[in-house]
Coordinates of C-alpha atoms (C1' of nucleotides) in Angstrom, one line a residue:
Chain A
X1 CA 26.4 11.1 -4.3
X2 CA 29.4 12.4 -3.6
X3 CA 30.8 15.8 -3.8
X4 CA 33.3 15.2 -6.8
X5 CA 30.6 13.7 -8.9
X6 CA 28.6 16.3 -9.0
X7 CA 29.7 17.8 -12.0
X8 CA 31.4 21.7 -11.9
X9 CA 29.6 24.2 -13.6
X10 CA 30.9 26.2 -16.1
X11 CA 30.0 29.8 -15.9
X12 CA 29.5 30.5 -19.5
X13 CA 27.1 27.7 -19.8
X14 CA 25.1 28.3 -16.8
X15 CA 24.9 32.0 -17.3
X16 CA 23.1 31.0 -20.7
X17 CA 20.5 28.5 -18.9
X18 CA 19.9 30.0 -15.7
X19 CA 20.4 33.6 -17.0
X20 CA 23.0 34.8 -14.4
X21 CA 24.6 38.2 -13.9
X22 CA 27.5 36.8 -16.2
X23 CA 26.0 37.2 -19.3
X24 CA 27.1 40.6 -19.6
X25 CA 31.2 39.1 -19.3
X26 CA 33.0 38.5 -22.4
X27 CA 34.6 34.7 -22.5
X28 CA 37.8 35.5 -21.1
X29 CA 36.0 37.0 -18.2
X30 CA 34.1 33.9 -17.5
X31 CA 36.9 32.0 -17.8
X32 CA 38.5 33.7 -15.4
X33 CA 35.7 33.3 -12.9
X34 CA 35.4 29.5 -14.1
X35 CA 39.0 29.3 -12.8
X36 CA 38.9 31.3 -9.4
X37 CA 35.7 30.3 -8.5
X38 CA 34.8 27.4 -5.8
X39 CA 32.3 24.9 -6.7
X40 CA 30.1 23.9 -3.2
X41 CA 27.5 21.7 -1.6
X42 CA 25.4 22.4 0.7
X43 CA 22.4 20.8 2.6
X44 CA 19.2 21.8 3.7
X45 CA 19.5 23.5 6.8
X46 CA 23.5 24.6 6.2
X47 CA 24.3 28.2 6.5
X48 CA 26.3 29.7 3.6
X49 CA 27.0 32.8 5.6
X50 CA 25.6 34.4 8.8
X51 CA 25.1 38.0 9.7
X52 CA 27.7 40.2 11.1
X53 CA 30.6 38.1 9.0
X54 CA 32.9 39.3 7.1
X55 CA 32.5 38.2 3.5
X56 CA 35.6 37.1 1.4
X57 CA 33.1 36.3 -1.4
X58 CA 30.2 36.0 -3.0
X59 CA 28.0 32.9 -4.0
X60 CA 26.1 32.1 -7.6
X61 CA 23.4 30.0 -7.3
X62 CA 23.7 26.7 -10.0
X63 CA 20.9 24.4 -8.1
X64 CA 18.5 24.7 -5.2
X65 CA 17.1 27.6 -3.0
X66 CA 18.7 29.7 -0.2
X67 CA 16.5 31.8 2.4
X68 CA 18.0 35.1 2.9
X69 CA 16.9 36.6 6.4
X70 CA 18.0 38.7 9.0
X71 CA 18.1 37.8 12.9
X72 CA 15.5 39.8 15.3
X73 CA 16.1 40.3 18.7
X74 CA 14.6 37.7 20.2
X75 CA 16.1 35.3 17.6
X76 CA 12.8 35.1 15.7
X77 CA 13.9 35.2 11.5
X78 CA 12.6 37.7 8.9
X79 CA 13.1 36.3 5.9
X80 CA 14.4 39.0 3.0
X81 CA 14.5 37.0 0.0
X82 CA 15.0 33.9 -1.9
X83 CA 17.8 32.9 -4.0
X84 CA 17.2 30.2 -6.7
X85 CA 19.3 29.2 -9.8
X86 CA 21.2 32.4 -11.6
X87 CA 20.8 34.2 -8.6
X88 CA 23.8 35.9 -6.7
X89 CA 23.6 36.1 -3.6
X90 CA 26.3 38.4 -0.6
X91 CA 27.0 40.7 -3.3
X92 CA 25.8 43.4 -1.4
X93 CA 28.2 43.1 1.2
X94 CA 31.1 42.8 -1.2
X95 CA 30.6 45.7 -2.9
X96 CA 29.5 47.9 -0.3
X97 CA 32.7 46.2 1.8
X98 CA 30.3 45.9 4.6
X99 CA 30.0 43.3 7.3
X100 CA 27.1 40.7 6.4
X101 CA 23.7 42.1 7.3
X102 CA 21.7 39.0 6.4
X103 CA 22.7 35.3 6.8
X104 CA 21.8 32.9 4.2
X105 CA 20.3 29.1 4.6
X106 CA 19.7 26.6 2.5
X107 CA 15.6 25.8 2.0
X108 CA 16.2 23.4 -0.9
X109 CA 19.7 21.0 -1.1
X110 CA 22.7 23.3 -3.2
X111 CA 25.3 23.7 -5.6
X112 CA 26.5 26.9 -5.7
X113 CA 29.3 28.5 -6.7
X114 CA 31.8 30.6 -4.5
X115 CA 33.3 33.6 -6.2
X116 CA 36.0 35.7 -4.3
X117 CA 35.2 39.2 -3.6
X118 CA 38.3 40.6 -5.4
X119 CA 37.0 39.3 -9.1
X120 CA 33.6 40.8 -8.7
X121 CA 35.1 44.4 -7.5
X122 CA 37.7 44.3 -10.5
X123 CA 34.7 43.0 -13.1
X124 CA 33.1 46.2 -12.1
X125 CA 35.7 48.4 -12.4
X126 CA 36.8 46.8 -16.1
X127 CA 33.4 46.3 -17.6
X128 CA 31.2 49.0 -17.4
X129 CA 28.3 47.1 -18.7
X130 CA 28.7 44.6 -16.5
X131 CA 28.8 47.5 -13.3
X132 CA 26.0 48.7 -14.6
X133 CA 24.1 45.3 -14.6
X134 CA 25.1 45.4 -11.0
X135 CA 23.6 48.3 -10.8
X136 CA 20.0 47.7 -12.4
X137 CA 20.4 44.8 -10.3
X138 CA 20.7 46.5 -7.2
X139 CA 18.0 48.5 -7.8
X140 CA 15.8 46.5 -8.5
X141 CA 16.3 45.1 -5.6
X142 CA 16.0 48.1 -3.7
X143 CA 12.4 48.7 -5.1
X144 CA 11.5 45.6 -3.7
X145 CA 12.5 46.0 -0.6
X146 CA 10.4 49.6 -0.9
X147 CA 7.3 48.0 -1.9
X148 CA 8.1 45.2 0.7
X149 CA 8.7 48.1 3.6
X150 CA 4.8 49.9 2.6
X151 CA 3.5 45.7 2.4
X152 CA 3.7 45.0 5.5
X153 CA 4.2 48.4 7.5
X154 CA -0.3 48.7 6.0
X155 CA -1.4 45.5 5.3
X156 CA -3.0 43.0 7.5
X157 CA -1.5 39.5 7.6
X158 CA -4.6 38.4 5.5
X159 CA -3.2 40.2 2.9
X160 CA 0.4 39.8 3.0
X161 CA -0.2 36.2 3.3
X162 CA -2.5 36.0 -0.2
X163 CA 0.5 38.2 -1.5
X164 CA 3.3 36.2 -0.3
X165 CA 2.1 33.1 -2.1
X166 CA 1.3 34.7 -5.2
X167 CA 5.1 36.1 -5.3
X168 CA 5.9 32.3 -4.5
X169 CA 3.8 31.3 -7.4
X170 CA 5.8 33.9 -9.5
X171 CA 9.2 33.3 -8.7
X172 CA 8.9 29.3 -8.2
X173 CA 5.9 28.5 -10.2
X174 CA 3.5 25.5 -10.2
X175 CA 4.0 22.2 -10.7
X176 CA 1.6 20.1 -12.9
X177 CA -0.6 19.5 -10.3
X178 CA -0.7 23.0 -9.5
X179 CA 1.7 22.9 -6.1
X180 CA 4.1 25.2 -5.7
X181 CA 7.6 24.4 -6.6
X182 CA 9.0 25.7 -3.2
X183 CA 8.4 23.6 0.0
X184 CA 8.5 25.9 3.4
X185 CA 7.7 24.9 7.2
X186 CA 5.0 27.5 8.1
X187 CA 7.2 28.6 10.1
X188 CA 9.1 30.0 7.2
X189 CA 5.7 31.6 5.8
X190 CA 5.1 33.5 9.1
X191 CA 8.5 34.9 8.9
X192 CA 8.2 35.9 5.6
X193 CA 5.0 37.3 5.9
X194 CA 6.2 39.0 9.2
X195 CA 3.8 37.2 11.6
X196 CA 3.3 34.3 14.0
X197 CA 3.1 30.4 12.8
X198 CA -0.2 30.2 14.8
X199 CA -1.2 32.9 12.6
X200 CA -0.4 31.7 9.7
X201 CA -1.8 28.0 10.5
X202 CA -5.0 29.9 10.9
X203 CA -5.2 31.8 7.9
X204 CA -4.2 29.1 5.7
X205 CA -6.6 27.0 7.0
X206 CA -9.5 29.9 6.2
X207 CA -7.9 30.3 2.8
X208 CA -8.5 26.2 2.3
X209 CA -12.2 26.0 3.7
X210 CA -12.4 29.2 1.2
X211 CA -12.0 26.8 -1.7
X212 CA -8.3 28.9 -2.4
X213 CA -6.0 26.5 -1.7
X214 CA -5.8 23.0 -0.9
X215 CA -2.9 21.9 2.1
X216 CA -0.8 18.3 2.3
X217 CA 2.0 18.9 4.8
X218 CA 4.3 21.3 3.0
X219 CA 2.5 21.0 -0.1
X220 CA 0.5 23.8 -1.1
X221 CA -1.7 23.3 -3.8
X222 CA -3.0 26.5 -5.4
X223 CA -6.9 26.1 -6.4
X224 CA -7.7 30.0 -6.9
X225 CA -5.0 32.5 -8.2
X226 CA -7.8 35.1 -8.5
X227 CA -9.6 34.8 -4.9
X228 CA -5.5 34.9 -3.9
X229 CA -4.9 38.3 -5.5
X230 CA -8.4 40.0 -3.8
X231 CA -7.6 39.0 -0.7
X232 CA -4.1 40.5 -1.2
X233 CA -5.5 44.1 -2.5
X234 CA -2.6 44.4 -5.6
X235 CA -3.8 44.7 -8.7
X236 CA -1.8 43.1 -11.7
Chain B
X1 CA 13.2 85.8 -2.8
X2 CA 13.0 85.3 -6.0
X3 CA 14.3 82.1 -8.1
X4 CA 16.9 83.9 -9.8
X5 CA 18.4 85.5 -7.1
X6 CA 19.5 82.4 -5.8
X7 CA 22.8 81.5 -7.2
X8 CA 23.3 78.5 -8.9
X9 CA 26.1 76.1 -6.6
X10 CA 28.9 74.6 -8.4
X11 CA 29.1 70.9 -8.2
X12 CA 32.7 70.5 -7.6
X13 CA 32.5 72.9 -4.6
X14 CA 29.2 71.1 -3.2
X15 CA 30.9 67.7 -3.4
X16 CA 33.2 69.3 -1.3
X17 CA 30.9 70.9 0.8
X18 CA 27.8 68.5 1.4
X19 CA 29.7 65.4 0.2
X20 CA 27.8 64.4 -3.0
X21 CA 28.5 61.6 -4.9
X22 CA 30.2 63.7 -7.4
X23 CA 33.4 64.0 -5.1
X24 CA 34.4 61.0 -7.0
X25 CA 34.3 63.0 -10.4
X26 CA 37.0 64.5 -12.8
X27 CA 36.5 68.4 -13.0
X28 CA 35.3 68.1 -16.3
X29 CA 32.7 65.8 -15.5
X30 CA 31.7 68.1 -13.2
X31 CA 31.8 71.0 -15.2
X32 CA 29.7 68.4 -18.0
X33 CA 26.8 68.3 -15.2
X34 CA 27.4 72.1 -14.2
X35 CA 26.8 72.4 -18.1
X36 CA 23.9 70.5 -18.4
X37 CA 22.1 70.3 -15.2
X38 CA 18.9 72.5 -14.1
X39 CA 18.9 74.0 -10.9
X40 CA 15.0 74.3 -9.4
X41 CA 13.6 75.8 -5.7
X42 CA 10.7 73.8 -4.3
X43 CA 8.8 75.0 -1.4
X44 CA 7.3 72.7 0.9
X45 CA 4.7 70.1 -0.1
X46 CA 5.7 70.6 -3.6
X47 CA 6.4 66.9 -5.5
X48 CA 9.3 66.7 -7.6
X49 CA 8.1 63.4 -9.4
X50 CA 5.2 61.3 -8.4
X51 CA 5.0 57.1 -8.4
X52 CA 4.7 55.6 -11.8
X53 CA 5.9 58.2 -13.8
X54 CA 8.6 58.2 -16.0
X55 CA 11.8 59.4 -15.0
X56 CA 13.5 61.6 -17.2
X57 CA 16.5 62.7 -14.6
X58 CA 18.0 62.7 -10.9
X59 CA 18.1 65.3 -7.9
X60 CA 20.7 66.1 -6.2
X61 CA 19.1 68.3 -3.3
X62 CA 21.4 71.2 -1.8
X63 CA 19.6 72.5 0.7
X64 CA 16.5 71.8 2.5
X65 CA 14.5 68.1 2.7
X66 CA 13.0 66.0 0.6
X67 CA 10.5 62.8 1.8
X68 CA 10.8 60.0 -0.5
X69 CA 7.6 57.6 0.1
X70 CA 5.1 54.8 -1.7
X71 CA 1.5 55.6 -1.5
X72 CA -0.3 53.0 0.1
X73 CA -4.2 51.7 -1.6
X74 CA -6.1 53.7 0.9
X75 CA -3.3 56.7 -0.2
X76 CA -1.6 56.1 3.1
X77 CA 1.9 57.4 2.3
X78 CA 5.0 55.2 3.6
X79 CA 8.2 57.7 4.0
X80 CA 10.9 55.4 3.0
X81 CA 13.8 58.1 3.4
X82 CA 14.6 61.2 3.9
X83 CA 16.9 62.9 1.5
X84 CA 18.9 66.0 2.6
X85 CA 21.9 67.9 1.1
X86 CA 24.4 66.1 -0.6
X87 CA 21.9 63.4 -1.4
X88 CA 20.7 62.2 -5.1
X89 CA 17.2 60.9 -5.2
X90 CA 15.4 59.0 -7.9
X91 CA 18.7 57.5 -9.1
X92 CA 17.2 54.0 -8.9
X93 CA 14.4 54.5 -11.5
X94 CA 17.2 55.9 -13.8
X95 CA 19.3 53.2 -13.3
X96 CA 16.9 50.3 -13.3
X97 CA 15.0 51.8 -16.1
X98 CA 12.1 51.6 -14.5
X99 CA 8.8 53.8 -13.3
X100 CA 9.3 55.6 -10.4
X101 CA 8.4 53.5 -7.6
X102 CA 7.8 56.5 -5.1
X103 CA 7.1 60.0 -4.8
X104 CA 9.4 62.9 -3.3
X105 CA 7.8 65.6 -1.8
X106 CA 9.3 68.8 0.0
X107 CA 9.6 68.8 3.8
X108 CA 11.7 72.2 3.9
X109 CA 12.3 74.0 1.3
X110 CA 14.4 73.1 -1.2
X111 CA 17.0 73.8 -3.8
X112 CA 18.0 71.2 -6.2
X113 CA 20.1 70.5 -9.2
X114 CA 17.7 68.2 -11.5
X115 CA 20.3 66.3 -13.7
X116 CA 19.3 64.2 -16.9
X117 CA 19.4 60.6 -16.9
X118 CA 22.1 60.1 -20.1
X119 CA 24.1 61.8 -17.6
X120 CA 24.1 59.3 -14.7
X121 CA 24.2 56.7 -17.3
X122 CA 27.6 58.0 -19.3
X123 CA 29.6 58.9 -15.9
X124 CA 28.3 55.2 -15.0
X125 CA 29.6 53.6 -18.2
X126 CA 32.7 56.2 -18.3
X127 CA 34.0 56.1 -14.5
X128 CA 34.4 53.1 -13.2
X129 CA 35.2 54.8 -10.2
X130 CA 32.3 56.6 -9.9
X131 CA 30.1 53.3 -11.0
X132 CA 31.6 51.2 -7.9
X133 CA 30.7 54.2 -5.6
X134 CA 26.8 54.5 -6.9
X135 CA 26.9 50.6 -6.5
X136 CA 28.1 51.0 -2.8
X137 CA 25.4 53.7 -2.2
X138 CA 22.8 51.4 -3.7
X139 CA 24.1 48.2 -1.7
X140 CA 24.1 50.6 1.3
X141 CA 21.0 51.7 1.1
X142 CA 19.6 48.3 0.4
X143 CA 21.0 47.1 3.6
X144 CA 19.2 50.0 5.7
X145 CA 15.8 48.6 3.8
X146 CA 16.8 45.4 4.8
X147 CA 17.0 46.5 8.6
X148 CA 13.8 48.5 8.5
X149 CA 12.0 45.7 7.0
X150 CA 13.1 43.3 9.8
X151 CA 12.0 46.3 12.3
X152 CA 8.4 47.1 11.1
X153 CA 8.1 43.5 10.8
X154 CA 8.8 42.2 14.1
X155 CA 9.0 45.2 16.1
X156 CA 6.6 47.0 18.2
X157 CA 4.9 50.8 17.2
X158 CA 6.3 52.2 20.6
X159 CA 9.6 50.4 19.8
X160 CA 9.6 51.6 16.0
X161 CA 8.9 55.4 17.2
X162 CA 11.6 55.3 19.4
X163 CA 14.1 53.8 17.1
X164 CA 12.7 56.6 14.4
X165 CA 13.5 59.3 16.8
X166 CA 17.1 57.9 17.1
X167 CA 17.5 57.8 13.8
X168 CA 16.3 61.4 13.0
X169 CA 18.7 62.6 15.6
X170 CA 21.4 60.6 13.5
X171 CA 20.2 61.9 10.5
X172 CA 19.6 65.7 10.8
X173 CA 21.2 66.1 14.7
X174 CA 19.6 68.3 17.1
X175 CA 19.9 72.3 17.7
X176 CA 21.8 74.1 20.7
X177 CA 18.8 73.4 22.7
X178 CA 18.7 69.4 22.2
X179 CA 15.4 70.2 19.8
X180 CA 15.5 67.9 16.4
X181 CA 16.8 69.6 13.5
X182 CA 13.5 68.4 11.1
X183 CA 10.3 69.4 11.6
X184 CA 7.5 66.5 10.8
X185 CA 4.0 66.8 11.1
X186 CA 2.4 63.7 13.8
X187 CA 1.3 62.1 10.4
X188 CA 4.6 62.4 9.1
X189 CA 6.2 60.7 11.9
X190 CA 3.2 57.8 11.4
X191 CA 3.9 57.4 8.1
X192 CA 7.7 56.9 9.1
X193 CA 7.1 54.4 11.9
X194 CA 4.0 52.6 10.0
X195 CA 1.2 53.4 12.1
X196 CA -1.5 55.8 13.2
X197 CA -1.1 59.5 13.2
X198 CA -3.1 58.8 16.9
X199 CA -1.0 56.5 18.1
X200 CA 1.9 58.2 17.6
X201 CA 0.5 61.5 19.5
X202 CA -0.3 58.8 22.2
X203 CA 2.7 57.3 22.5
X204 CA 4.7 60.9 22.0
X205 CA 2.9 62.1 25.1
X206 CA 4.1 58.7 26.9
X207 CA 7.7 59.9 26.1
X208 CA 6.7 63.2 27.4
X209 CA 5.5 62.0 30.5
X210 CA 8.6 59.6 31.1
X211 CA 10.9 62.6 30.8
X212 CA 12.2 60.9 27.5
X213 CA 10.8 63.9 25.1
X214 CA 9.7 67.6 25.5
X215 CA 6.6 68.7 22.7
X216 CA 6.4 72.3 21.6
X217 CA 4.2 71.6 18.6
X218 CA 6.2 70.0 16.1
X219 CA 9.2 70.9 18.1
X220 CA 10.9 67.9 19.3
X221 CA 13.3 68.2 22.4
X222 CA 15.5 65.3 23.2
X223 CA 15.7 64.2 26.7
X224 CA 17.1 61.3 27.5
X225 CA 18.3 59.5 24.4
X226 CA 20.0 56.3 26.4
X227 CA 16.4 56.0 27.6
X228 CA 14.9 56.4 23.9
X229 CA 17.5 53.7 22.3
X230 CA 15.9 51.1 25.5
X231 CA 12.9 51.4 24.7
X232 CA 13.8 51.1 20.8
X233 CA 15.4 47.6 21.7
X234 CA 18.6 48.5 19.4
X235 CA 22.2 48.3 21.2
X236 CA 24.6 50.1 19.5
Chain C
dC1 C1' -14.4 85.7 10.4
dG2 C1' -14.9 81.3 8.4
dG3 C1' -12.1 77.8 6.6
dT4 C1' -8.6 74.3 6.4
dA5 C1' -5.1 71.6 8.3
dC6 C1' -3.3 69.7 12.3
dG7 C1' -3.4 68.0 17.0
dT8 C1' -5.5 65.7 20.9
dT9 C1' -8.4 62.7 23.6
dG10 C1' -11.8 59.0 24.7
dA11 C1' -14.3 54.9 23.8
dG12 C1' -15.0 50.8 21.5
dT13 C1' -13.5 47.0 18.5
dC14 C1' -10.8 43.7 16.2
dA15 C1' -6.9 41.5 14.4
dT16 C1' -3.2 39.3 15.9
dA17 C1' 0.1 37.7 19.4
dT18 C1' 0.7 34.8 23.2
dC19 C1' 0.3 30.8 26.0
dA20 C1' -0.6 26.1 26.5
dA21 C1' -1.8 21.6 25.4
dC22 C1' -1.6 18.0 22.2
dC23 C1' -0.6 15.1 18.1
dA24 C1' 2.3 13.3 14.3
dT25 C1' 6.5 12.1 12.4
dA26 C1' 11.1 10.9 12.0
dG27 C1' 15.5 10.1 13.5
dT28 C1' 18.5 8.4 17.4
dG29 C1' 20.7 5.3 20.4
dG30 C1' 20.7 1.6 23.6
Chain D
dC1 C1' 12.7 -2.9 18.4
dC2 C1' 11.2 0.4 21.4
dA3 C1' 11.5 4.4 24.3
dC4 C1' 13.3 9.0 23.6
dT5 C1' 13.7 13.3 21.8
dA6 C1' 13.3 16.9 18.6
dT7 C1' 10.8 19.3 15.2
dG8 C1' 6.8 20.7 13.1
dG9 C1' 1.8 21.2 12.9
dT10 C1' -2.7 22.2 14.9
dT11 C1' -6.2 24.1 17.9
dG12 C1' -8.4 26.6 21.7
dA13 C1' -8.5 30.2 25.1
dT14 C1' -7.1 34.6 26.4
dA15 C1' -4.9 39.0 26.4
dT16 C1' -3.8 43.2 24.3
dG17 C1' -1.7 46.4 21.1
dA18 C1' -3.1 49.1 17.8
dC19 C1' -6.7 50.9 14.7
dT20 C1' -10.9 53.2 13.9
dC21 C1' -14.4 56.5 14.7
dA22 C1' -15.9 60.6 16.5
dA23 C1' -15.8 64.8 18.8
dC24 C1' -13.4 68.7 19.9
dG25 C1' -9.6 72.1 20.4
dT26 C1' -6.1 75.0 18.3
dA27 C1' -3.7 77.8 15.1
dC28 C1' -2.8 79.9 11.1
dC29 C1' -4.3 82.1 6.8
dG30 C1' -6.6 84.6 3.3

DNA sequence: CGGTACGTTGAGTCATATCAACCATAGTGG
DNA sequence: CCACTATGGTTGATATGACTCAACGTACCG
């Protein structure tokens, strides 16, 4: 398909089905934004924005998942988040008008929509509900990355690893078959979970001869949601 | 001393003097929170609020330390910041309308405005100002979680302590006599780094021999910092 | 003077990283 | 159509960083 068939979003529209920031904006505000904005593709694999950058913009989500990570030393990933439908997603740079400290990939083919910095800065300034959004937003996100930081700086990688897919369950849910709806290389696992692919090959394998999951490829097939959340040690 | 002998500081004058968010403030916004805030003296290892409570108002701390950590399952605490004068702790709850998601506790003895949350939330609403500048502090600090997570994650516990040290000397500088200007216990410096309290005395005592560090108790002197930021695999 | 919190050291163990080899798959180009 | 290559997945062997446990020293405090 090609690019100018896939139809353009229109914010107020999408802000109702995927539940984006822009609810908060009145109709002239999303029609501003509907007018400024840049509709995109991208591919799995294609970087939206890599660390260090400067950022003219920010990106809203309408289709697919982006990996959010940040670059080790020896070039090994840590992935920070995911992005998925309704999410934004360099905001943080934009508004603290700092360089990029994350790059951002695509996991699962994209439309997303490019929104210059300028609009989001004078949105805040004119709506204050909609800065304050931002703000709930942000922290939120900040307690995250909190309970992230006390994850893995005490638990094993047993435990992170139950956790992680739980979370994955949460945010990307099941299919009918009960697979989860996000497909990673274990790769991607290990550097979410903050480990090494060996590692996680290993574990994941226990976690199937332990009747908790069931593995096809990238498929991940979750048998035992319970077993899953006493490995990982949270309880809720 | 006692409490009431300690004079209550204006907040326009310590915005000036310790650089509190409240620079970006009206004088009679200031003279609002002046009005309406509570000033309070904790002694060390007092706790201002503890995880999962309800917040009911913000700090803004004007002399001495605060640690800001999550209480691990085992109750091993992970410091997630440190918060010294001219910084506002607990904001995020407020903000997010959410439980607390840490605990502050005093390091060095403290005195604190305690402002109420309608507060943070009317200047938010009413300043816009002052609303893109608590977003930029959020954003900022979200970044620095960001980079810690990468580091606990990938990095190695001599590498983190090093990198910790670095940071403290950032943070709080060092006396006339190169010796850190905060005072942690070996504990406290594990539950910084994410690790044992032993091997942090262990690895200390490496430092030590290497000519990196001097130990007088909980006295840090600060050696040879180019050798420090090697070891903590950071270049800047 | 006993108590409590903190610091230190040693020994043993274990989880996890590392290294290496190998297989499967898919895309590429001649 | 077939090597060729790249990428991802898997497994085993080995090394080791870091944790745990335990004992003991030290210092301050009421």
């Amino acid at each position: 398909m090609k690019q100018q068939e896939v139809p353009v979003p229109l914010c107020e529209r999408c802000a109702f089905e995927n539940g984006t920031i822009f609810r908060h904006l009145s109709r002239e505000e999303t029609d501003l934004i509907n007018f400024e904005k840049e509709f995109r593709l991208f591919k799995r694999g294609e970087l939206l924005y890599s660390e260090g950058s400067r950022i003219s913009g920010f990106y809203c989500i309408h289709k697919g998942i982006i990996k959010v990570f940040k670059t080790g030393l020896d070039g090994k990933e840590q992935i920070i988040r995911f992005a998925k439908p309704g999410d934004i997603i360099a905001y943080r740079s934009v508004l603290s008008n700092e360089l990029a400290c994350t790059s951002a990939k695509v996991i699962e083919d994209c439309q997303v929509c490019f929104i210059p910095s300028e609009i989001l800065i004078s949105l805040v300034k004119s709506n204050s509900t909609f800065a304050h959004e931002m703000l709930k937003l942000a922290c939120h996100e900040l307690g995250e990355a909190n309970s992230f930081i006390t994850d893995i700086a005490q638990k094993t990688v047993r435990e992170r690893l139950a956790e992680i897919l739980l979370l994955l369950v949460e945010d990307f849910a099941l299919d009918e078959n009960n697979i989860l709806r996000i497909s990673l290389t274990r790769e991607e696992l290990a550097n979410i979970v903050g480990t090494a692919t060996e590692s996680v090959i290993r574990l994941l394998s226990e976690f199937k001869t332990d009747g908790l999951v069931e593995l096809n490829g990238r498929k991940i097939k979750i048998l035992n949601k319970r077993g899953l959340l006493k490995i990982s040690n949270v309880f809720n």
